[in-house]
Coordinates of C-alpha atoms and ligand atoms in Angstrom, one line a residue:
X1 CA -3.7 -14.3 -31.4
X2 CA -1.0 -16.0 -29.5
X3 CA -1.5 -16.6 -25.7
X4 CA 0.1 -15.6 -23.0
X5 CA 2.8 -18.2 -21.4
X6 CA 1.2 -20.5 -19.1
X7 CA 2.6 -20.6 -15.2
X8 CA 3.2 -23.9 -15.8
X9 CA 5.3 -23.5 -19.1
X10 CA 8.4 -24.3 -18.9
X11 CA 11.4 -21.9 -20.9
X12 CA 14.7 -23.6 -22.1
X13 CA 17.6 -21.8 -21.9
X14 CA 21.2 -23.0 -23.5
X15 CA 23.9 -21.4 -22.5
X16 CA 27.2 -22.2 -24.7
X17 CA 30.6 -21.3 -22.9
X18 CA 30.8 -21.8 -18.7
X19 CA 33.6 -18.8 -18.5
X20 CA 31.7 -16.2 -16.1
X21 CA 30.0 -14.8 -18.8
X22 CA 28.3 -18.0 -19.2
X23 CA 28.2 -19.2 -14.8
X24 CA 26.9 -15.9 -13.6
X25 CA 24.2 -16.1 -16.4
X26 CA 23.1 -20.0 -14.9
X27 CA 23.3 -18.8 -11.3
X28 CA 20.8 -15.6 -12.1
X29 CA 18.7 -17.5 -14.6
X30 CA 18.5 -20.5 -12.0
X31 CA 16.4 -18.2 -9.8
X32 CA 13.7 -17.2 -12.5
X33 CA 10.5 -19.4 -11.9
X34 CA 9.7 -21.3 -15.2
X35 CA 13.1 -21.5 -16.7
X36 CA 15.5 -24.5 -17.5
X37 CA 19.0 -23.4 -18.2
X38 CA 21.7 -25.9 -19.2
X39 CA 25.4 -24.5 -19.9
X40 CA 27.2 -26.6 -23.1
X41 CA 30.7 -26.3 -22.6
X42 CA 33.3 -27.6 -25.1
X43 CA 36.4 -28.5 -22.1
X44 CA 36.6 -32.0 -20.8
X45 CA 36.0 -30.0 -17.7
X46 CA 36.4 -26.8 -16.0
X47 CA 39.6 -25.7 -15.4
X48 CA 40.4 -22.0 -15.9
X49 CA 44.0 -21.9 -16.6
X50 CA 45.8 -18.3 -16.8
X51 CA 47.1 -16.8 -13.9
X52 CA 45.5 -13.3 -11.6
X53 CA 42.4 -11.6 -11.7
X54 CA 41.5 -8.3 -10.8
X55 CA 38.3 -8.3 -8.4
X56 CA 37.2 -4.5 -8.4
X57 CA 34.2 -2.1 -6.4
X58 CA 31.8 -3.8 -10.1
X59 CA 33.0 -7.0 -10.1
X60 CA 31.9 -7.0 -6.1
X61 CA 28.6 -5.9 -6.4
X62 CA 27.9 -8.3 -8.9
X63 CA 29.3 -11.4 -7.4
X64 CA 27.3 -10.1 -4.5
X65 CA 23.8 -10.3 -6.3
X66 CA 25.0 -13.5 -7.5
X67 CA 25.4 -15.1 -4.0
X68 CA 29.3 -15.7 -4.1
X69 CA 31.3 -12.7 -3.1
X70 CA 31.9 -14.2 0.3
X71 CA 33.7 -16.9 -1.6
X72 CA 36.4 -15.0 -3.6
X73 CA 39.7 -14.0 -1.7
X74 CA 43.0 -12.6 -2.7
X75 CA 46.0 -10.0 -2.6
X76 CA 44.7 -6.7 -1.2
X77 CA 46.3 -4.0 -3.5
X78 CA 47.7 -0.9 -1.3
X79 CA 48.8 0.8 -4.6
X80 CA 48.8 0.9 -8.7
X81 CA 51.5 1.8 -10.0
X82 CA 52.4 2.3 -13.7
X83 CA 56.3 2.2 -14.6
X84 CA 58.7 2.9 -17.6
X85 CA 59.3 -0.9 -17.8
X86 CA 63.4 -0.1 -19.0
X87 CA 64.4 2.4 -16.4
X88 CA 62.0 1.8 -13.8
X89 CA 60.9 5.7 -13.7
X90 CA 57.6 6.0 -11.7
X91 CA 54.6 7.4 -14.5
X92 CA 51.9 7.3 -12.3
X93 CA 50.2 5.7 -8.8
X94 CA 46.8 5.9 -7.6
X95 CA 45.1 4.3 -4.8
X96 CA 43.7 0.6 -5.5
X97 CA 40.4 0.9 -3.1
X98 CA 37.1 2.2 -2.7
X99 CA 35.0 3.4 -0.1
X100 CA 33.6 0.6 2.0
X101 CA 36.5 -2.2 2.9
X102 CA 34.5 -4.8 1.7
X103 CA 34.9 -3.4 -2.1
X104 CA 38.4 -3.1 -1.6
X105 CA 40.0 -3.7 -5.0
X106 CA 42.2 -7.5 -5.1
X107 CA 44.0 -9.6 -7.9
X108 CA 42.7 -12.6 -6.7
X109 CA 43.8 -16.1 -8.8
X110 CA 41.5 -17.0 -11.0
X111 CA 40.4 -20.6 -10.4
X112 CA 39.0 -18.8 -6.8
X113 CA 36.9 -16.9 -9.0
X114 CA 35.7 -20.1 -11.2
X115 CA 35.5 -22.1 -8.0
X116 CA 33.1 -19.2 -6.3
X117 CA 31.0 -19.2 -9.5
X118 CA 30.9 -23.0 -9.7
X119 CA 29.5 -23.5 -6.3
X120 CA 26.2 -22.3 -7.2
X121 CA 25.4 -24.3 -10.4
X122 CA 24.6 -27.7 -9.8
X123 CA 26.7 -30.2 -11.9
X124 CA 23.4 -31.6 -14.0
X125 CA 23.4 -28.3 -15.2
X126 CA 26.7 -28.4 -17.2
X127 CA 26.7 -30.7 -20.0
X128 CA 30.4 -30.9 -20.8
X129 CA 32.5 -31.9 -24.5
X130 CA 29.7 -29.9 -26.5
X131 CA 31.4 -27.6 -28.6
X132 CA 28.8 -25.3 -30.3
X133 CA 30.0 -25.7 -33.6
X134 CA 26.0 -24.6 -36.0
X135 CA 22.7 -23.2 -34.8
X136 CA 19.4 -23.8 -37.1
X137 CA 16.6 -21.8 -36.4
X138 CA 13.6 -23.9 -36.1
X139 CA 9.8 -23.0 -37.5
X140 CA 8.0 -22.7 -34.0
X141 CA 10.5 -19.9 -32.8
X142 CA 13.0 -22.0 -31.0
X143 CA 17.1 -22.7 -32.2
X144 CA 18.7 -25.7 -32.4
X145 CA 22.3 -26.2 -30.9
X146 CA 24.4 -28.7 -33.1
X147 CA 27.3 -29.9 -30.9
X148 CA 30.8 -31.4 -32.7
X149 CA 30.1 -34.8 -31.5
X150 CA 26.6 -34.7 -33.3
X151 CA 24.4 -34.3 -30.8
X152 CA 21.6 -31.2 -31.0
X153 CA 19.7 -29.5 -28.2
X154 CA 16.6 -27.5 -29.0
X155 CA 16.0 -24.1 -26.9
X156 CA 13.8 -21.2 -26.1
X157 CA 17.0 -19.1 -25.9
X158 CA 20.4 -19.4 -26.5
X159 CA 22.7 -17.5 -25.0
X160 CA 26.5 -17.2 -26.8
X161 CA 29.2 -17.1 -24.0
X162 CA 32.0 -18.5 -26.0
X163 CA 34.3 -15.9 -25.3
X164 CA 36.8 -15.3 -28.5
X165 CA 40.3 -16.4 -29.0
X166 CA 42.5 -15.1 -31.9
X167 CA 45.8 -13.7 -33.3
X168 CA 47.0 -10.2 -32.7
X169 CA 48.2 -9.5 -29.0
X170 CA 50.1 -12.6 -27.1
X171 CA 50.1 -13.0 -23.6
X172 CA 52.4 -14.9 -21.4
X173 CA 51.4 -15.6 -18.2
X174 CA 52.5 -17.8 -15.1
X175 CA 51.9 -18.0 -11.3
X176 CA 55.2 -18.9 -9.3
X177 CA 55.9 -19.1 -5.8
X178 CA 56.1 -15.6 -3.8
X179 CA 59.4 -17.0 -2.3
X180 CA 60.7 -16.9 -5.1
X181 CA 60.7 -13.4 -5.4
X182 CA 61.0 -12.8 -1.8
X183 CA 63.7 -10.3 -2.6
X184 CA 62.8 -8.3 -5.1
X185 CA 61.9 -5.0 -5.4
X186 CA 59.0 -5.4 -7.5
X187 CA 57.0 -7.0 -4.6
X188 CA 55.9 -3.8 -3.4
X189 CA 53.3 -2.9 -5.2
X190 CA 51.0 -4.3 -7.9
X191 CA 52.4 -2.5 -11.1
X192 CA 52.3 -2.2 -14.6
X193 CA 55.9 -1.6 -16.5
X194 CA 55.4 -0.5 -19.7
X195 CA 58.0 -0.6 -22.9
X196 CA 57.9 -0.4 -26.8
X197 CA 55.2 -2.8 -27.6
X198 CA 55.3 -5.0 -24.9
X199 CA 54.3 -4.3 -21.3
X200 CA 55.0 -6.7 -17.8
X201 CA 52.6 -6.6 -14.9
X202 CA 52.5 -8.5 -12.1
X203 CA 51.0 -9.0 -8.6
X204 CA 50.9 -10.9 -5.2
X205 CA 47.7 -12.4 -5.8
X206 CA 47.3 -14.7 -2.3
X207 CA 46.1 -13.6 1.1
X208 CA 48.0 -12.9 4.1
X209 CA 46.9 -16.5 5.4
X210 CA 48.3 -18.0 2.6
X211 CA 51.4 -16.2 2.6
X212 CA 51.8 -17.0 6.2
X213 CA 51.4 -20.8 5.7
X214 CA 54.4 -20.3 3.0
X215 CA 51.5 -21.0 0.1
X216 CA 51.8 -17.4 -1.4
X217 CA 51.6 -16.9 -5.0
X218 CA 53.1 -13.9 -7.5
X219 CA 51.5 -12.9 -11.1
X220 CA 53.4 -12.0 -14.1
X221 CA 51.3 -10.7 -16.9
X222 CA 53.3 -10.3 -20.2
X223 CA 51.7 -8.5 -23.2
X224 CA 53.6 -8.6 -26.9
X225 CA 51.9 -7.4 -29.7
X226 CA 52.5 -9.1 -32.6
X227 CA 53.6 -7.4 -36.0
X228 CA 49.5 -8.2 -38.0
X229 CA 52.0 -9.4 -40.9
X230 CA 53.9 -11.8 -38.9
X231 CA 50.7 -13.2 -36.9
X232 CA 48.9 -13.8 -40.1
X233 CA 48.8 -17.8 -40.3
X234 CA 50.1 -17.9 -36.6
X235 CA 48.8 -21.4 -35.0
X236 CA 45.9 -19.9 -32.5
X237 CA 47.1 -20.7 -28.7
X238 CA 45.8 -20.5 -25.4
X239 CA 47.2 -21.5 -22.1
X240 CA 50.0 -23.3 -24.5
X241 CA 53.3 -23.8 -22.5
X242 CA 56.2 -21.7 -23.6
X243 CA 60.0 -21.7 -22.7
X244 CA 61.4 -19.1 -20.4
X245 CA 63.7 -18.5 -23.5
X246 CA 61.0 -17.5 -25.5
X247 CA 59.6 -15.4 -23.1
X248 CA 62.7 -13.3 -22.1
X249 CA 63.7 -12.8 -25.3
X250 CA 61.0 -10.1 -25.6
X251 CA 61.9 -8.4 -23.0
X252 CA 65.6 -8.0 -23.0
X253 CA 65.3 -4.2 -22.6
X254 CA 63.8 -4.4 -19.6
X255 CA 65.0 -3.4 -15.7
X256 CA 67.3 -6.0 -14.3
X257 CA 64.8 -6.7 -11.7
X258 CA 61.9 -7.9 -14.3
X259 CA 64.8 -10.1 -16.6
X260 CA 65.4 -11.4 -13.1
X261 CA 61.8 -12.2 -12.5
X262 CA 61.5 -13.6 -15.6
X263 CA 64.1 -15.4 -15.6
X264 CA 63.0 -16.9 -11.9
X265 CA 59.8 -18.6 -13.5
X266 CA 60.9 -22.4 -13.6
X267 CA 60.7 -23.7 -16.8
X268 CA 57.3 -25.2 -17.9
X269 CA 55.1 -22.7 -16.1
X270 CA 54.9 -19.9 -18.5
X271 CA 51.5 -20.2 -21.1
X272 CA 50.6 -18.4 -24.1
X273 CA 47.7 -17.4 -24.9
X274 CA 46.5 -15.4 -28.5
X275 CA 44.0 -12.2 -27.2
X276 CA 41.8 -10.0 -30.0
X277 CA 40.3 -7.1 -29.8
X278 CA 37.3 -7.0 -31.9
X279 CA 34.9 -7.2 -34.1
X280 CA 33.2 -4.1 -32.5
X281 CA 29.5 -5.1 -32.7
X282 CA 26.5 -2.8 -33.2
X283 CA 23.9 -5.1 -32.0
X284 CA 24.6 -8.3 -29.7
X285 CA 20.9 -10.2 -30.6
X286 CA 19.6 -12.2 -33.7
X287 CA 16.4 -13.5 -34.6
X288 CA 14.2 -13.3 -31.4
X289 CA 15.7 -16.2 -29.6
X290 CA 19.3 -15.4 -29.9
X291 CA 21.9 -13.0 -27.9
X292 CA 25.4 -13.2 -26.7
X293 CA 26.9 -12.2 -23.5
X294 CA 30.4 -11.2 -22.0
X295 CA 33.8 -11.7 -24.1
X296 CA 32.2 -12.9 -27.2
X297 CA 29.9 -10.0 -27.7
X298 CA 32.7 -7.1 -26.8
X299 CA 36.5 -8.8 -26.2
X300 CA 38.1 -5.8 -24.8
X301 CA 41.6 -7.0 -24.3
X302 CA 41.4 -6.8 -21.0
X303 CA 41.6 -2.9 -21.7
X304 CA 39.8 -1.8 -18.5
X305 CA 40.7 -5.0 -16.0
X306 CA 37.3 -5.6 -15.8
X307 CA 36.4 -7.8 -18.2
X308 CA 35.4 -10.9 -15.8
X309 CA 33.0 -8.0 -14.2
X310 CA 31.6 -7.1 -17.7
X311 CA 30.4 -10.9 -18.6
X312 CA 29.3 -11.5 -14.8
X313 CA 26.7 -7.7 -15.3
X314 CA 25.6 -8.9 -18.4
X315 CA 24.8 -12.5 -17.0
X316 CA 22.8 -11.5 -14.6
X317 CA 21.2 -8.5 -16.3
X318 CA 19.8 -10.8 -19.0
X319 CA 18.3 -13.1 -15.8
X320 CA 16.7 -9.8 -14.5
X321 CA 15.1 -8.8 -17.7
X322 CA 13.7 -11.7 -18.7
X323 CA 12.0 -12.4 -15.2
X324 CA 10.5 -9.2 -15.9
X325 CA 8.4 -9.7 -19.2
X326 CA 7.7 -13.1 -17.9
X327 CA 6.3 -12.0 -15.2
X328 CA 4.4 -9.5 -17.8
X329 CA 1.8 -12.4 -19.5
X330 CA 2.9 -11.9 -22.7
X331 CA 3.2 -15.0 -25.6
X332 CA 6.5 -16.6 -25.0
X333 CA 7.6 -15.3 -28.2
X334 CA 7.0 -11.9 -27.1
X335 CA 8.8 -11.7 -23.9
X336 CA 11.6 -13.1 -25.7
X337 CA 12.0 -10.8 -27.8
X338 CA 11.8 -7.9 -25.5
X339 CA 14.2 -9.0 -23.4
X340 CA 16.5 -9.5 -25.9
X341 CA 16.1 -6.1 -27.2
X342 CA 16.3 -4.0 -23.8
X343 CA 19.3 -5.7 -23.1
X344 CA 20.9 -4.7 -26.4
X345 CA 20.0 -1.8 -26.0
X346 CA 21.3 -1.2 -22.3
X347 CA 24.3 -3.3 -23.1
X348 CA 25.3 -2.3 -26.7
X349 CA 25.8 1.5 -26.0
X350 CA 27.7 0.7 -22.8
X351 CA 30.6 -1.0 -25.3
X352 CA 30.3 1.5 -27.3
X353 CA 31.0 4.3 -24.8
X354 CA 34.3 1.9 -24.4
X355 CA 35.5 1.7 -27.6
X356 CA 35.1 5.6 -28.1
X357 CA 37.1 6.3 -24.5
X358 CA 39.7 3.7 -26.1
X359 CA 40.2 5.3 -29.1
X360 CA 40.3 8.9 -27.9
X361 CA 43.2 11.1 -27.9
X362 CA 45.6 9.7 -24.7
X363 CA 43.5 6.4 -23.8
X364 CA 45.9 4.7 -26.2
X365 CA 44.0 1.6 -26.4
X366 CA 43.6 1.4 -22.3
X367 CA 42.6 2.6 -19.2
X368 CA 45.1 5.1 -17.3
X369 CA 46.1 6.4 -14.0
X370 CA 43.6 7.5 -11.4
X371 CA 40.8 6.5 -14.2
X372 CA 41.1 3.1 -13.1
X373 CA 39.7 4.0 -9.3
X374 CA 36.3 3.6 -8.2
X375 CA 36.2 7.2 -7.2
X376 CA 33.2 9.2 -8.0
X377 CA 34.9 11.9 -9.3
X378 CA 37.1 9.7 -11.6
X379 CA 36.6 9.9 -15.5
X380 CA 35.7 7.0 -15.6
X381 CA 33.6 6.0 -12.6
X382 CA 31.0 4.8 -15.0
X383 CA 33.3 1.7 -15.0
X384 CA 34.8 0.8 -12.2
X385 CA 32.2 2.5 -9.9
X386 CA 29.2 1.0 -11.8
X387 CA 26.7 -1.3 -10.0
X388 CA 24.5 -3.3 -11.9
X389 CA 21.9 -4.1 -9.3
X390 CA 20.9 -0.5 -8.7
X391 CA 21.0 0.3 -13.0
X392 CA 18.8 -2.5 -12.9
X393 CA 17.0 -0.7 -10.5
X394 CA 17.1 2.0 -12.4
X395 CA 15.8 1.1 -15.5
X396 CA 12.8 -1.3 -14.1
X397 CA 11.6 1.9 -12.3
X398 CA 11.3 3.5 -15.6
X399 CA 9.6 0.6 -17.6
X400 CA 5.7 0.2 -17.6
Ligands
FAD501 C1 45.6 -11.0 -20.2 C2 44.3 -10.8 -19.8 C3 44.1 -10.2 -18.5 C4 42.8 -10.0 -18.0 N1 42.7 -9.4 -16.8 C5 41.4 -9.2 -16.3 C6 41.3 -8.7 -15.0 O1 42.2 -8.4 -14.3 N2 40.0 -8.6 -14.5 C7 38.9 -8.9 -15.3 O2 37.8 -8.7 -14.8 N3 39.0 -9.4 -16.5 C8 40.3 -9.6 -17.1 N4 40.4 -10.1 -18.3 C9 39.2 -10.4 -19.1 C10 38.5 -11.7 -18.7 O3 39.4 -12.7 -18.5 C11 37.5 -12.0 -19.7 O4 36.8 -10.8 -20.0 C12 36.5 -13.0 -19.1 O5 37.1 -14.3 -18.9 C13 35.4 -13.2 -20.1 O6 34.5 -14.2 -19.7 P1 33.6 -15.0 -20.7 O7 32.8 -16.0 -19.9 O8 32.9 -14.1 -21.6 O9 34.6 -15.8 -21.7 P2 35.7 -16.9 -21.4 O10 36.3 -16.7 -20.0 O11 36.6 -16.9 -22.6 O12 34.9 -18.3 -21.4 C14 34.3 -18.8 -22.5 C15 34.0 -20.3 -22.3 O13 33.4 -20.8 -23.5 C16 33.9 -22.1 -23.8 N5 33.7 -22.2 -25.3 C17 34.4 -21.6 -26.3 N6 34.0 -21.9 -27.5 C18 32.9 -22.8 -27.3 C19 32.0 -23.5 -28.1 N7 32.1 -23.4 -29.5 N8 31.1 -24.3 -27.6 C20 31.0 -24.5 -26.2 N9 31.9 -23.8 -25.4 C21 32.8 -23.0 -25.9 C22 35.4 -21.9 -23.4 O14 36.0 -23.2 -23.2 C23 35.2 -21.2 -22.1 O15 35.0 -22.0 -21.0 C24 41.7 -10.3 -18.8 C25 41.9 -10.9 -20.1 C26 43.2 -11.1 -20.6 C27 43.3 -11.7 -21.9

């Protein structure tokens, strides 16, 4: 009979991708006695490019478990607005906050986000140029990493934070400066302008401080979906640079205000980037030893604004589990494997219950209107109201 793991055991775990999915899981895994995390990440170093972030009431709670949400700033949002993005006719508005001022909903940049995460994992902890390119399962229970370069590295667990990158939607995105826009009429509010196929967002996305000390910063978010038959054989891009010209020409029946914003962008600072929406997975574990975690297990499109918050919960969910059967003196084997499986199966049905809102009858592919609110009595407050710590809670009462 196989014996319990020893105190003085030690459990390896590789994480492959340092996007949050991938940080949050190091910070929370960090603070489990017995284990040795390393993060294999494919950049030359880490540099988030895109542009805004939204920072709702579940993204907070989490970066608060992990230790950082006193390090993540931005634009306060007053109100949402959705717009018809060629007359400029308001659809809806709903308020962008939620109870307590602390959880107060903000598009913050997102290098403030990477930067908050970073500051918690120690740089021996990230081994960077390994791109995860096989994994071999190995006879004694453990799975070996092969890296491009030719290097392996052999682990108790691995956990897949790779994010996904394909062909299907393209978004363009930039920061510019706020002065830049100073006079323009879509500075009041945080909004979403919506036309056939395409759709234009954009944000303030500093802090008062930083506006004050003429450093303020404005989002445009530009979503183009791409005829499947025309994409097919498209070169796969992210954070490419892309002309203005290209840009505009997508959105030439939009308000003069947005062409104007568009148009204000200086040349060089728009990127492309390719986003996908699927596969839809049924199970996110393999083989005992195996799970993955945040974009790569669900990519959502960015459907619900929350996707950053989704990879951060199930980071530091997967920390909290296996701390548990650890701590339960079961063969290492063992506690693997029941981690792995109670976190599918918390996880899984989550996405699930996702997908199903998405492709109901008026979602449309995407969260709407006062749904996106924090509000108990919202629709969808088991999204933007959820708090991992106290499921956690939750759930641990109930196991034995
Ligand atoms: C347009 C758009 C807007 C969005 N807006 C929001 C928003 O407002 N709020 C929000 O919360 N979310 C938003 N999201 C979603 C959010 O950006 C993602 O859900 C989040 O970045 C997922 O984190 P991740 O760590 O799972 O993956 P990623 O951020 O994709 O990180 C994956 C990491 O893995 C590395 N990697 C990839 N392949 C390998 C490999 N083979 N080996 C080693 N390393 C590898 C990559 O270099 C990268 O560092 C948006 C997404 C899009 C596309």
């Amino acid at each position: 009979m196989p014996t319990p793991i020893k105190s003085s055991e030690t459990i390896r775990v590789a994480i492959s991708g340092g996007g949050p999915a991938g940080l949050a899981a190091a910070i929370a895994l960090r603070e489990v006695p017995g284990i040795e995390v390393t993060i294999y990440e494919q950049a030359t170093e880490l540099r988030e490019v895109g542009a805004g972030i939204r920072i709702g009431f579940n993204s907070w709670k989490v970066l608060e478990l992990l230790g950082v949400a006193d390090k993540v700033h931005g634009h306060k949002k007053v109100v949402h607005e959705h717009r018809d993005g060629t007359t400029g006719e308001l659809q809806y508005r709903y308020p962008a906050h939620y109870g307590e001022e602390k959880y107060h909903d903000i598009r913050a940049r997102r290098t403030v986000l990477q930067a908050a995460l970073l500051s918690k994992v120690p740089k021996e902890v990230i081994q960077l140029r390994k791109r995860l390119v096989t994994t071999k399962q190995l006879p004694g229970g453990q799975v070996r990493l092969n890296f491009e370069d030719g290097t392996s590295a052999d682990a108790d667990l691995l956990i897949g934070a790779d994010g996904i990158r394909s062909v299907g939607t393209t978004i363009w995105r930039c920061l510019i400066p706020l002065d830049l826009v100073k006079h323009s009429v879509l500075l009041k509010s945080t909004a979403f302008h919506h036309g056939p196929g395409t759709n234009f967002k954009c944000s303030i996305v500093s802090t008062p401080e930083e506006i004050a000390a003429g450093k303020g910063q404005w989002e445009m978010t530009l979503r183009y979906r791409e005829d499947p038959a025309k994409a097919t054989g498209k070169k796969f891009s992210w954070g490419v640079p892309v002309s203005n010209e290209r840009v505009a020409s997508h959105f030439t029946a939009f308000t003069p205000a947005i062409q104007e914003a568009i148009s204000l962008a200086p040349e060089g600072v728009w990127k492309e980037f390719a986003a996908f929406s699927g596969p839809r997975l049924e199970h996110i574990i393999a083989n005992g030893n195996t799970t993955i975690i945040g974009d790569a297990s669900h990519p959502l499109l960015g459907a619900f604004g929350s996707g950053a918050a989704f990879a951060m919960q199930d980071g530091w969910l997967i920390a909290q589990i296996l701390r548990y059967y650890l701590g339960r003196e079961l063969p290492k084997a063992d506690a693997l494997a029941r981690t792995l499986e109670l976190f599918d199966s918390i996880r899984s049905p989550y996405y699930h219950r996702m997908y199903d809102y998405l492709d109901s009858p008026g979602a449309e592919g995407s969260a709407k209107g006062s749904t996106l609110t924090a509000d108990p009595k919202a629709p969808l407050y088991w999204i933007f109201g959820s708090d991992i710590g106290a499921q956690w809670d939750e759930i641990r009462a109930g196991l034995p």
